CSV table of N, CA and C and ligand atoms in Angstrom, one decimal:
chain,number,residue,atom,x,y,z
V,18,UNK,N,0.7,-1.0,-0.2
V,18,UNK,CA,0.0,-0.2,-0.3
V,18,UNK,C,0.8,1.2,0.0
V,19,UNK,N,0.5,2.3,-0.3
V,19,UNK,CA,1.4,3.6,-0.7
V,19,UNK,C,1.0,4.1,0.5
V,20,UNK,N,1.9,4.5,1.1
V,20,UNK,CA,2.1,5.6,2.2
V,20,UNK,C,1.1,6.8,2.0
V,21,UNK,N,0.1,7.2,3.1
V,21,UNK,CA,-0.6,8.3,2.9
V,21,UNK,C,-0.1,9.6,2.6
V,22,UNK,N,0.7,9.7,3.4
V,22,UNK,CA,1.4,11.0,3.1
V,22,UNK,C,2.5,11.3,1.9
V,23,UNK,N,2.3,9.9,1.2
V,23,UNK,CA,3.3,10.2,0.1
V,23,UNK,C,2.6,10.2,-1.3
V,24,UNK,N,2.5,11.8,-1.8
V,24,UNK,CA,1.9,12.0,-2.8
V,24,UNK,C,3.2,12.3,-4.0
V,25,UNK,N,4.0,11.8,-3.8
V,25,UNK,CA,5.3,12.0,-5.0
V,25,UNK,C,5.0,10.8,-5.9
V,26,UNK,N,4.0,10.5,-6.1
V,26,UNK,CA,4.0,9.5,-7.3
V,26,UNK,C,4.3,10.1,-8.7
V,27,UNK,N,4.3,9.2,-9.9
V,27,UNK,CA,4.4,9.6,-11.2
V,27,UNK,C,3.6,10.2,-11.8
V,28,UNK,N,3.5,11.9,-12.0
V,28,UNK,CA,2.2,12.5,-12.3
V,28,UNK,C,2.6,12.4,-14.0
V,29,UNK,N,3.4,12.3,-14.5
V,29,UNK,CA,3.6,12.5,-15.8
V,29,UNK,C,3.0,10.8,-16.7
V,30,UNK,N,3.4,9.7,-15.5
V,30,UNK,CA,2.8,8.5,-15.9
V,30,UNK,C,1.3,8.4,-15.7
V,31,UNK,N,0.5,8.8,-15.1
V,31,UNK,CA,-0.7,8.8,-14.3
V,31,UNK,C,-1.3,9.7,-16.0
V,32,UNK,N,-1.0,10.8,-16.5
V,32,UNK,CA,-1.6,11.5,-17.3
V,32,UNK,C,-1.3,10.7,-18.7
V,33,UNK,N,-0.2,10.1,-18.8
V,33,UNK,CA,0.1,9.6,-20.1
V,33,UNK,C,-0.9,8.2,-20.0
V,34,UNK,N,-0.9,7.5,-18.8
V,34,UNK,CA,-2.1,6.9,-19.3
V,34,UNK,C,-3.8,7.2,-19.3
V,35,UNK,N,-3.9,8.5,-19.2
V,35,UNK,CA,-5.1,8.9,-19.5
V,35,UNK,C,-5.2,9.3,-21.1
V,36,UNK,N,-4.1,9.9,-21.3
V,36,UNK,CA,-3.7,10.5,-23.0
V,36,UNK,C,-4.2,9.0,-23.7
V,37,UNK,N,-3.3,8.2,-23.5
V,37,UNK,CA,-3.3,6.7,-23.8
V,37,UNK,C,-4.2,5.9,-24.4
V,38,UNK,N,-5.3,6.3,-23.9
V,38,UNK,CA,-6.8,5.6,-23.5
V,38,UNK,C,-7.9,6.6,-23.9
V,39,UNK,N,-7.8,8.0,-24.4
V,39,UNK,CA,-8.6,8.7,-24.9
V,39,UNK,C,-9.1,8.4,-26.2
V,40,UNK,N,-8.7,7.7,-27.1
V,40,UNK,CA,-9.3,6.8,-28.4
V,40,UNK,C,-10.3,6.1,-28.0
V,41,UNK,N,-10.4,5.4,-26.8
V,41,UNK,CA,-11.7,4.4,-26.5
V,41,UNK,C,-12.8,5.4,-26.1
V,42,UNK,N,-12.8,7.0,-25.9
V,42,UNK,CA,-14.2,7.3,-25.3
V,42,UNK,C,-14.9,7.3,-26.6
V,43,UNK,N,-16.4,7.0,-26.2
V,43,UNK,CA,-17.6,7.1,-27.3
V,43,UNK,C,-18.3,8.4,-26.7
V,44,UNK,N,-17.8,9.4,-28.0
V,44,UNK,CA,-18.7,10.4,-27.5
V,44,UNK,C,-19.1,10.9,-29.0
V,45,UNK,N,-20.2,10.4,-29.7
V,45,UNK,CA,-20.4,10.3,-31.0
V,45,UNK,C,-21.7,11.6,-31.0
V,46,UNK,N,-22.2,12.1,-29.8
V,46,UNK,CA,-23.6,13.1,-30.1
V,46,UNK,C,-22.7,14.4,-29.6
V,47,UNK,N,-21.4,14.7,-28.4
V,47,UNK,CA,-20.9,16.0,-28.2
V,47,UNK,C,-19.8,16.1,-28.7
V,48,UNK,N,-19.2,14.7,-29.6
V,48,UNK,CA,-18.2,14.9,-30.3
V,48,UNK,C,-16.8,15.4,-28.9
V,49,UNK,N,-16.9,15.5,-27.9
V,49,UNK,CA,-16.6,16.1,-27.0
V,49,UNK,C,-15.6,14.4,-26.1
V,50,UNK,N,-14.1,14.3,-26.4
V,50,UNK,CA,-13.7,13.1,-25.6
V,50,UNK,C,-13.2,13.5,-24.8
V,51,UNK,N,-13.2,12.5,-23.2
V,51,UNK,CA,-12.4,12.9,-22.4
V,51,UNK,C,-12.2,11.4,-21.8
V,52,UNK,N,-10.8,11.5,-21.4
V,52,UNK,CA,-10.2,10.2,-20.8
V,52,UNK,C,-9.6,10.7,-19.3
V,53,UNK,N,-10.0,9.7,-18.4
V,53,UNK,CA,-9.6,9.8,-17.0
V,53,UNK,C,-8.5,8.5,-16.3
V,54,UNK,N,-7.7,9.0,-15.8
V,54,UNK,CA,-7.2,7.6,-15.4
V,54,UNK,C,-6.5,7.8,-13.6
V,55,UNK,N,-7.3,7.0,-12.8
V,55,UNK,CA,-7.3,7.3,-11.3
V,55,UNK,C,-5.8,6.4,-10.4
V,56,UNK,N,-5.8,7.0,-9.6
V,56,UNK,CA,-4.3,6.3,-8.9
V,56,UNK,C,-5.1,5.8,-7.8
V,57,UNK,N,-4.9,4.6,-7.2
V,57,UNK,CA,-5.7,4.3,-5.6
V,57,UNK,C,-4.5,3.6,-5.0
V,58,UNK,N,-5.2,3.5,-3.5
V,58,UNK,CA,-4.1,3.6,-2.7
V,58,UNK,C,-3.4,2.2,-2.7
V,59,UNK,N,-3.7,1.4,-3.3
V,59,UNK,CA,-3.1,0.0,-3.7
V,59,UNK,C,-2.1,-0.1,-4.4
V,60,UNK,N,-2.0,1.3,-5.5
V,60,UNK,CA,-0.8,1.8,-6.3
V,60,UNK,C,-1.2,1.1,-7.7
V,61,UNK,N,-2.8,0.7,-7.9
V,61,UNK,CA,-2.8,0.9,-9.1
V,61,UNK,C,-3.5,1.4,-10.0
V,62,UNK,N,-3.4,1.7,-11.3
V,62,UNK,CA,-4.5,2.7,-11.8
V,62,UNK,C,-5.5,2.1,-12.9
V,63,UNK,N,-6.6,2.7,-12.6
V,63,UNK,CA,-7.7,2.1,-13.4
V,63,UNK,C,-8.1,3.2,-14.4
V,64,UNK,N,-8.7,3.1,-15.6
V,64,UNK,CA,-8.8,3.9,-16.6
V,64,UNK,C,-10.4,3.9,-16.8
V,65,UNK,N,-10.7,5.4,-17.7
V,65,UNK,CA,-12.3,5.7,-18.2
V,65,UNK,C,-12.5,6.4,-18.5
V,66,UNK,N,-13.4,6.2,-19.7
V,66,UNK,CA,-13.6,7.2,-20.6
V,66,UNK,C,-15.3,7.6,-20.8
V,67,UNK,N,-15.6,8.9,-21.3
V,67,UNK,CA,-16.9,9.2,-21.1
V,67,UNK,C,-17.7,8.2,-22.1
V,68,UNK,N,-18.9,7.7,-22.2
V,68,UNK,CA,-19.5,7.0,-23.1
V,68,UNK,C,-21.1,7.3,-23.0
V,69,UNK,N,-21.4,7.7,-24.2
V,69,UNK,CA,-22.3,8.6,-24.1
V,69,UNK,C,-23.3,7.4,-25.0
V,70,UNK,N,-24.7,7.8,-25.0
V,70,UNK,CA,-26.0,7.2,-25.4
V,70,UNK,C,-27.0,8.0,-26.5
V,71,UNK,N,-27.4,7.0,-27.4
V,71,UNK,CA,-28.5,7.7,-27.9
V,71,UNK,C,-29.7,8.6,-27.1
V,72,UNK,N,-29.9,7.9,-25.8
V,72,UNK,CA,-30.8,8.2,-25.0
V,72,UNK,C,-30.0,9.2,-24.1
V,73,UNK,N,-29.9,10.4,-24.3
V,73,UNK,CA,-28.7,11.4,-24.1
V,73,UNK,C,-28.5,11.3,-22.6
V,74,UNK,N,-29.4,11.5,-21.4
V,74,UNK,CA,-28.9,10.9,-20.3
V,74,UNK,C,-28.3,9.7,-19.9
V,75,UNK,N,-28.3,8.8,-20.5
V,75,UNK,CA,-28.0,7.4,-19.8
V,75,UNK,C,-26.4,7.2,-20.2
V,76,UNK,N,-25.8,8.7,-20.8
V,76,UNK,CA,-24.5,8.9,-21.1
V,76,UNK,C,-23.4,9.2,-19.4
V,77,UNK,N,-22.4,8.8,-19.5
V,77,UNK,CA,-21.9,8.9,-18.2
V,77,UNK,C,-20.4,9.2,-18.3
V,78,UNK,N,-19.9,10.3,-17.8
V,78,UNK,CA,-18.4,10.8,-17.8
V,78,UNK,C,-16.8,9.7,-17.8
V,79,UNK,N,-16.0,10.2,-18.3
V,79,UNK,CA,-14.9,9.4,-17.6
V,79,UNK,C,-14.5,9.3,-16.6
V,80,UNK,N,-14.7,10.4,-15.9
V,80,UNK,CA,-14.1,10.3,-13.8
V,80,UNK,C,-14.8,9.1,-13.3
V,81,UNK,N,-15.9,9.2,-13.9
V,81,UNK,CA,-16.8,8.3,-13.0
V,81,UNK,C,-16.5,7.0,-13.3
V,82,UNK,N,-16.4,6.5,-14.8
V,82,UNK,CA,-16.1,5.2,-15.4
V,82,UNK,C,-15.0,4.6,-14.6
V,83,UNK,N,-14.1,5.8,-14.7
V,83,UNK,CA,-12.7,5.4,-14.0
V,83,UNK,C,-13.0,4.6,-12.6
V,84,UNK,N,-13.4,5.6,-11.9
V,84,UNK,CA,-13.6,5.2,-10.3
V,84,UNK,C,-14.5,4.3,-9.9
V,85,UNK,N,-15.5,4.0,-10.9
V,85,UNK,CA,-16.4,3.0,-10.6
V,85,UNK,C,-15.7,1.4,-11.2
V,86,UNK,N,-15.2,1.6,-12.4
V,86,UNK,CA,-13.9,0.6,-12.5
V,86,UNK,C,-13.2,-0.1,-11.5
V,87,UNK,N,-12.5,1.1,-10.8
V,87,UNK,CA,-11.7,0.9,-9.3
V,87,UNK,C,-12.5,0.3,-8.4
V,88,UNK,N,-13.4,0.5,-8.4
V,88,UNK,CA,-14.4,0.3,-7.0
V,88,UNK,C,-14.8,-1.3,-7.4
V,89,UNK,N,-15.1,-1.4,-8.7
V,89,UNK,CA,-15.4,-2.7,-9.0
V,89,UNK,C,-14.6,-3.7,-8.7
V,90,UNK,N,-13.2,-3.4,-8.9
V,90,UNK,CA,-12.1,-4.1,-8.9
V,90,UNK,C,-11.9,-4.8,-7.4
V,91,UNK,N,-12.5,-3.7,-6.2
V,91,UNK,CA,-12.1,-4.4,-5.1
V,91,UNK,C,-11.1,-2.7,-4.5
V,92,UNK,N,-11.2,-2.1,-5.1
V,92,UNK,CA,-10.3,-0.7,-4.5
V,92,UNK,C,-11.0,0.3,-3.7
V,93,UNK,N,-10.5,0.7,-2.8
V,93,UNK,CA,-11.3,1.6,-1.6
V,93,UNK,C,-11.0,2.9,-1.6
V,94,UNK,N,-9.7,3.7,-2.0
V,94,UNK,CA,-9.4,4.9,-2.1
V,94,UNK,C,-8.7,5.4,-2.7
V,95,UNK,N,-8.9,6.5,-2.8
V,95,UNK,CA,-8.2,7.4,-4.5
V,95,UNK,C,-7.2,8.3,-3.5
V,96,UNK,N,-6.4,8.2,-4.6
V,96,UNK,CA,-5.1,8.8,-4.2
V,96,UNK,C,-5.2,10.4,-4.9
V,97,UNK,N,-5.4,9.8,-6.5
V,97,UNK,CA,-5.3,11.1,-7.3
V,97,UNK,C,-5.7,10.7,-8.9
V,98,UNK,N,-6.4,11.5,-9.6
V,98,UNK,CA,-7.0,11.1,-10.8
V,98,UNK,C,-6.5,12.0,-11.9
V,99,UNK,N,-6.0,11.7,-12.9
V,99,UNK,CA,-5.4,12.7,-14.1
V,99,UNK,C,-7.0,12.5,-15.2
V,100,UNK,N,-6.8,13.8,-15.6
V,100,UNK,CA,-8.1,14.0,-16.7
V,100,UNK,C,-7.7,14.7,-17.7
V,101,UNK,N,-8.4,14.2,-19.3
V,101,UNK,CA,-7.6,14.7,-20.6
V,101,UNK,C,-8.6,14.7,-21.5
V,102,UNK,N,-9.0,15.4,-22.4
V,102,UNK,CA,-10.3,16.0,-23.2
V,102,UNK,C,-10.3,17.3,-24.1
V,103,UNK,N,-10.9,17.1,-24.9
V,103,UNK,CA,-11.1,17.8,-25.8
V,103,UNK,C,-12.0,17.7,-27.3
V,104,UNK,N,-12.7,18.6,-27.8
V,104,UNK,CA,-13.6,18.7,-29.0
V,104,UNK,C,-13.0,17.8,-30.1
V,105,UNK,N,-13.3,16.2,-30.6
V,105,UNK,CA,-12.8,15.7,-31.3
V,105,UNK,C,-11.7,15.2,-30.9
V,106,UNK,N,-11.5,15.0,-29.5
V,106,UNK,CA,-10.7,14.0,-29.6
V,106,UNK,C,-9.1,15.1,-29.1
V,107,UNK,N,-9.1,16.7,-29.7
V,107,UNK,CA,-7.8,17.1,-29.4
V,107,UNK,C,-7.7,18.3,-28.3
V,108,UNK,N,-6.7,17.6,-27.6
V,108,UNK,CA,-6.4,18.6,-26.2
V,108,UNK,C,-6.2,19.6,-26.4
V,109,UNK,N,-7.1,20.5,-26.4
V,109,UNK,CA,-6.3,22.4,-26.2
V,109,UNK,C,-6.5,22.9,-25.2
V,110,UNK,N,-7.6,22.2,-24.1
V,110,UNK,CA,-7.1,22.9,-22.5
V,110,UNK,C,-7.4,22.3,-21.9
V,111,UNK,N,-7.2,22.7,-20.8
V,111,UNK,CA,-7.5,21.9,-19.1
V,111,UNK,C,-8.9,21.3,-19.0
V,112,UNK,N,-9.0,19.9,-18.9
V,112,UNK,CA,-9.9,19.6,-18.6
V,112,UNK,C,-11.0,19.1,-17.2
V,113,UNK,N,-12.0,20.5,-16.6
V,113,UNK,CA,-11.9,20.1,-15.1
V,113,UNK,C,-13.2,19.1,-15.2
V,114,UNK,N,-13.1,18.4,-13.9
V,114,UNK,CA,-14.2,17.6,-13.8
V,114,UNK,C,-16.1,18.1,-13.3
V,115,UNK,N,-16.7,17.6,-13.8
V,115,UNK,CA,-18.0,18.0,-13.7
V,115,UNK,C,-18.5,17.8,-12.0
V,116,UNK,N,-19.4,18.7,-11.8
V,116,UNK,CA,-19.7,18.7,-10.5
V,116,UNK,C,-20.5,17.1,-9.8
V,117,UNK,N,-21.0,16.4,-10.7
V,117,UNK,CA,-20.8,15.0,-10.1
V,117,UNK,C,-20.0,14.5,-10.1
V,118,UNK,N,-18.9,14.6,-11.5
V,118,UNK,CA,-17.4,13.7,-10.3
V,118,UNK,C,-17.1,14.0,-9.5
V,119,UNK,N,-17.2,15.4,-9.4
V,119,UNK,CA,-16.8,16.0,-8.1
V,119,UNK,C,-16.8,15.4,-6.8
V,120,UNK,N,-18.1,15.2,-6.9
V,120,UNK,CA,-19.2,14.4,-5.7
V,120,UNK,C,-18.5,12.8,-5.5
V,121,UNK,N,-18.6,12.1,-6.7
V,121,UNK,CA,-18.5,10.9,-6.6
V,121,UNK,C,-17.1,10.6,-6.0
V,122,UNK,N,-16.1,11.7,-6.2
V,122,UNK,CA,-14.4,11.3,-6.0
V,122,UNK,C,-14.7,11.6,-4.2
V,123,UNK,N,-15.5,12.5,-4.0
V,123,UNK,CA,-15.6,12.9,-2.5
V,123,UNK,C,-16.1,11.5,-1.7
V,124,UNK,N,-16.7,10.8,-2.3
V,124,UNK,CA,-17.0,9.2,-1.4
V,124,UNK,C,-16.0,8.3,-1.4
V,125,UNK,N,-15.0,8.8,-2.2
V,125,UNK,CA,-13.6,7.3,-1.8
V,125,UNK,C,-12.6,8.1,-1.8
V,126,UNK,N,-12.6,9.0,-1.1
V,126,UNK,CA,-10.9,9.6,-0.9
V,126,UNK,C,-11.1,10.6,0.7
V,127,UNK,N,-9.9,11.2,1.1
V,127,UNK,CA,-9.5,12.2,1.8
V,127,UNK,C,-9.2,13.5,1.2
V,128,UNK,N,-10.4,14.2,1.2
V,128,UNK,CA,-10.6,15.4,0.0
V,128,UNK,C,-9.3,16.8,0.4
V,129,UNK,N,-8.6,16.6,1.4
V,129,UNK,CA,-7.8,17.1,2.0
V,129,UNK,C,-6.6,16.9,1.2
V,130,UNK,N,-6.5,15.7,0.5
V,130,UNK,CA,-5.4,15.2,0.2
V,130,UNK,C,-4.9,14.9,-1.4
V,131,UNK,N,-6.8,14.2,-1.6
V,131,UNK,CA,-6.6,13.8,-3.2
V,131,UNK,C,-6.5,14.4,-4.2
V,132,UNK,N,-5.7,14.3,-5.1
V,132,UNK,CA,-5.1,15.2,-6.2
V,132,UNK,C,-6.2,15.2,-7.6
V,133,UNK,N,-6.3,16.3,-8.1
V,133,UNK,CA,-6.9,16.7,-9.2
V,133,UNK,C,-6.1,16.7,-10.5
V,134,UNK,N,-5.5,16.0,-11.4
V,134,UNK,CA,-4.5,16.6,-12.5
V,134,UNK,C,-5.2,16.9,-13.3
V,135,UNK,N,-5.5,18.2,-14.3
V,135,UNK,CA,-6.1,18.7,-15.3
V,135,UNK,C,-5.3,19.1,-16.5
V,136,UNK,N,-4.9,18.0,-17.1
V,136,UNK,CA,-3.9,17.7,-18.1
V,136,UNK,C,-4.0,18.0,-19.2
V,137,UNK,N,-2.8,19.0,-19.7
V,137,UNK,CA,-2.8,19.1,-21.7
V,137,UNK,C,-2.1,18.4,-22.2
V,138,UNK,N,-0.8,18.0,-21.4
V,138,UNK,CA,0.1,17.4,-21.4
V,138,UNK,C,0.9,16.7,-20.6
V,139,UNK,N,1.6,15.7,-20.7
V,139,UNK,CA,2.3,15.0,-19.3
V,139,UNK,C,3.2,16.4,-18.5
V,140,UNK,N,3.4,17.3,-18.8
V,140,UNK,CA,4.4,18.5,-18.6
V,140,UNK,C,3.4,19.5,-18.4
V,141,UNK,N,2.3,19.6,-19.0
V,141,UNK,CA,1.4,20.7,-18.7
V,141,UNK,C,0.2,20.5,-18.0
V,142,UNK,N,-0.2,21.0,-17.1
V,142,UNK,CA,-1.3,20.2,-16.3
V,142,UNK,C,-1.6,21.5,-15.0
V,143,UNK,N,-2.4,21.3,-14.7
V,143,UNK,CA,-2.9,22.2,-13.3
V,143,UNK,C,-3.2,21.1,-12.3
V,144,UNK,N,-2.6,21.2,-10.9
V,144,UNK,CA,-3.4,20.5,-9.8
V,144,UNK,C,-3.9,21.5,-8.8
V,145,UNK,N,-4.7,20.5,-8.2
V,145,UNK,CA,-5.4,21.2,-7.2
V,145,UNK,C,-6.3,19.8,-6.6
V,146,UNK,N,-6.3,19.9,-5.1
V,146,UNK,CA,-6.8,19.0,-4.0
V,146,UNK,C,-8.5,18.9,-4.1
V,147,UNK,N,-8.9,18.0,-3.8
V,147,UNK,CA,-10.2,18.1,-4.0
V,147,UNK,C,-11.0,19.0,-3.1
V,148,UNK,N,-10.8,19.4,-2.0
V,148,UNK,CA,-11.2,20.3,-1.1
V,148,UNK,C,-11.3,21.7,-2.4
V,149,UNK,N,-10.2,22.2,-2.7
V,149,UNK,CA,-10.2,23.6,-3.6
V,149,UNK,C,-11.4,23.2,-4.5
V,150,UNK,N,-11.5,22.1,-4.6
V,150,UNK,CA,-12.5,21.9,-6.1
V,150,UNK,C,-13.9,21.6,-6.0
V,151,UNK,N,-14.1,21.3,-4.6
V,151,UNK,CA,-15.6,20.6,-3.9
V,151,UNK,C,-15.4,21.4,-2.7
V,152,UNK,N,-15.6,22.8,-2.2
V,152,UNK,CA,-15.5,23.1,-0.6
V,152,UNK,C,-16.6,22.6,-0.1
V,153,UNK,N,-16.6,23.1,1.0
V,153,UNK,CA,-17.7,22.6,2.4
V,153,UNK,C,-18.6,21.0,1.6
V,154,UNK,N,-17.9,20.3,1.3
V,154,UNK,CA,-18.7,19.0,0.7
V,154,UNK,C,-19.4,18.3,1.7
V,155,UNK,N,-20.0,17.4,0.9
V,155,UNK,CA,-20.9,16.4,2.1
V,155,UNK,C,-20.6,15.2,1.6
V,156,UNK,N,-19.9,14.6,2.8
V,156,UNK,CA,-19.2,13.2,2.4
V,156,UNK,C,-20.3,12.0,3.2
V,157,UNK,N,-19.6,10.9,3.4
V,157,UNK,CA,-19.7,9.9,3.9
V,157,UNK,C,-19.9,9.7,5.4
V,158,UNK,N,-19.4,10.6,6.1
V,158,UNK,CA,-18.8,10.9,7.2
V,158,UNK,C,-20.3,11.9,7.9
V,159,UNK,N,-21.1,12.6,6.9
V,159,UNK,CA,-22.1,13.2,7.4
V,159,UNK,C,-23.4,12.5,7.6
V,160,UNK,N,-23.2,11.2,7.2
V,160,UNK,CA,-24.5,10.2,7.1
V,160,UNK,C,-24.2,8.9,8.4
V,161,UNK,N,-25.1,9.5,9.4
V,161,UNK,CA,-24.7,8.5,10.1
V,161,UNK,C,-25.7,7.3,10.6
V,162,UNK,N,-24.8,5.9,10.9
V,162,UNK,CA,-25.4,4.8,10.6
V,162,UNK,C,-25.4,4.0,9.4
V,163,UNK,N,-24.5,4.3,8.5
V,163,UNK,CA,-24.3,3.6,7.3
V,163,UNK,C,-23.3,3.0,7.4
V,164,UNK,N,-22.9,2.1,6.2
V,164,UNK,CA,-22.0,1.2,6.4
V,164,UNK,C,-20.7,2.0,5.5
V,165,UNK,N,-20.9,3.2,5.1
V,165,UNK,CA,-19.8,3.6,4.3
V,165,UNK,C,-18.9,4.3,5.2
V,166,UNK,N,-17.7,4.0,4.4
V,166,UNK,CA,-16.4,4.2,4.8
V,166,UNK,C,-16.0,5.8,4.9
H,204,THU,N1,-17.6,14.5,-19.9
H,204,THU,C1,-16.7,14.1,-19.0
H,204,THU,O1,-16.5,12.4,-19.5
H,204,THU,N2,-16.5,14.6,-17.6
H,204,THU,C2,-16.3,15.6,-17.4
H,204,THU,O2,-16.6,16.1,-16.1
H,204,THU,C3,-17.0,16.5,-18.1
H,204,THU,C4,-18.0,16.1,-19.5
H,204,THU,C5,-18.3,14.1,-20.8
H,204,THU,C6,-19.8,14.3,-20.8
H,204,THU,C7,-19.8,14.5,-22.2
H,204,THU,O3,-20.1,12.8,-22.5
H,204,THU,C8,-19.0,15.2,-22.9
H,204,THU,O4,-18.0,15.3,-22.1
H,204,THU,C9,-19.9,16.5,-22.9
H,204,THU,O5,-20.4,17.2,-22.1
């Protein structure tokens, strides 16, 4: 397991994983391709892309697909997530996570430590902790008597 204090992971490698998977995005309706790679506290990385649908609301974001992928494989806690995306699959700007994805991240991390990397390339990225992107957040600890961790 990675040390909780250690956030000196290879940011470039996490971003590169997201970039490498961008081709898998299924975005025929918006034309906006997004890819995410999430690093879990096991040290493993899981990928996800946005997957749209002819019934538009049935589509889902890349970040949630990556996180649900990890949780489905038995992972528990997020260390960091890298996000890339752009119209027609061309990465021209930083791609911030939507509000729903920020809330899903909140469920599986320490928001004062989890890192969100919004990348244009492996060397050009913006970095924020989740607390900065989702201040005063509502999390599992606020719901007493549940089995949430
Ligand atoms: N999208 C993501 O995958 N992640 C975000 O955080 C923002 C939006 C996707 C959803 C939709 O398929 C497309 O980008 C346009 O909104």
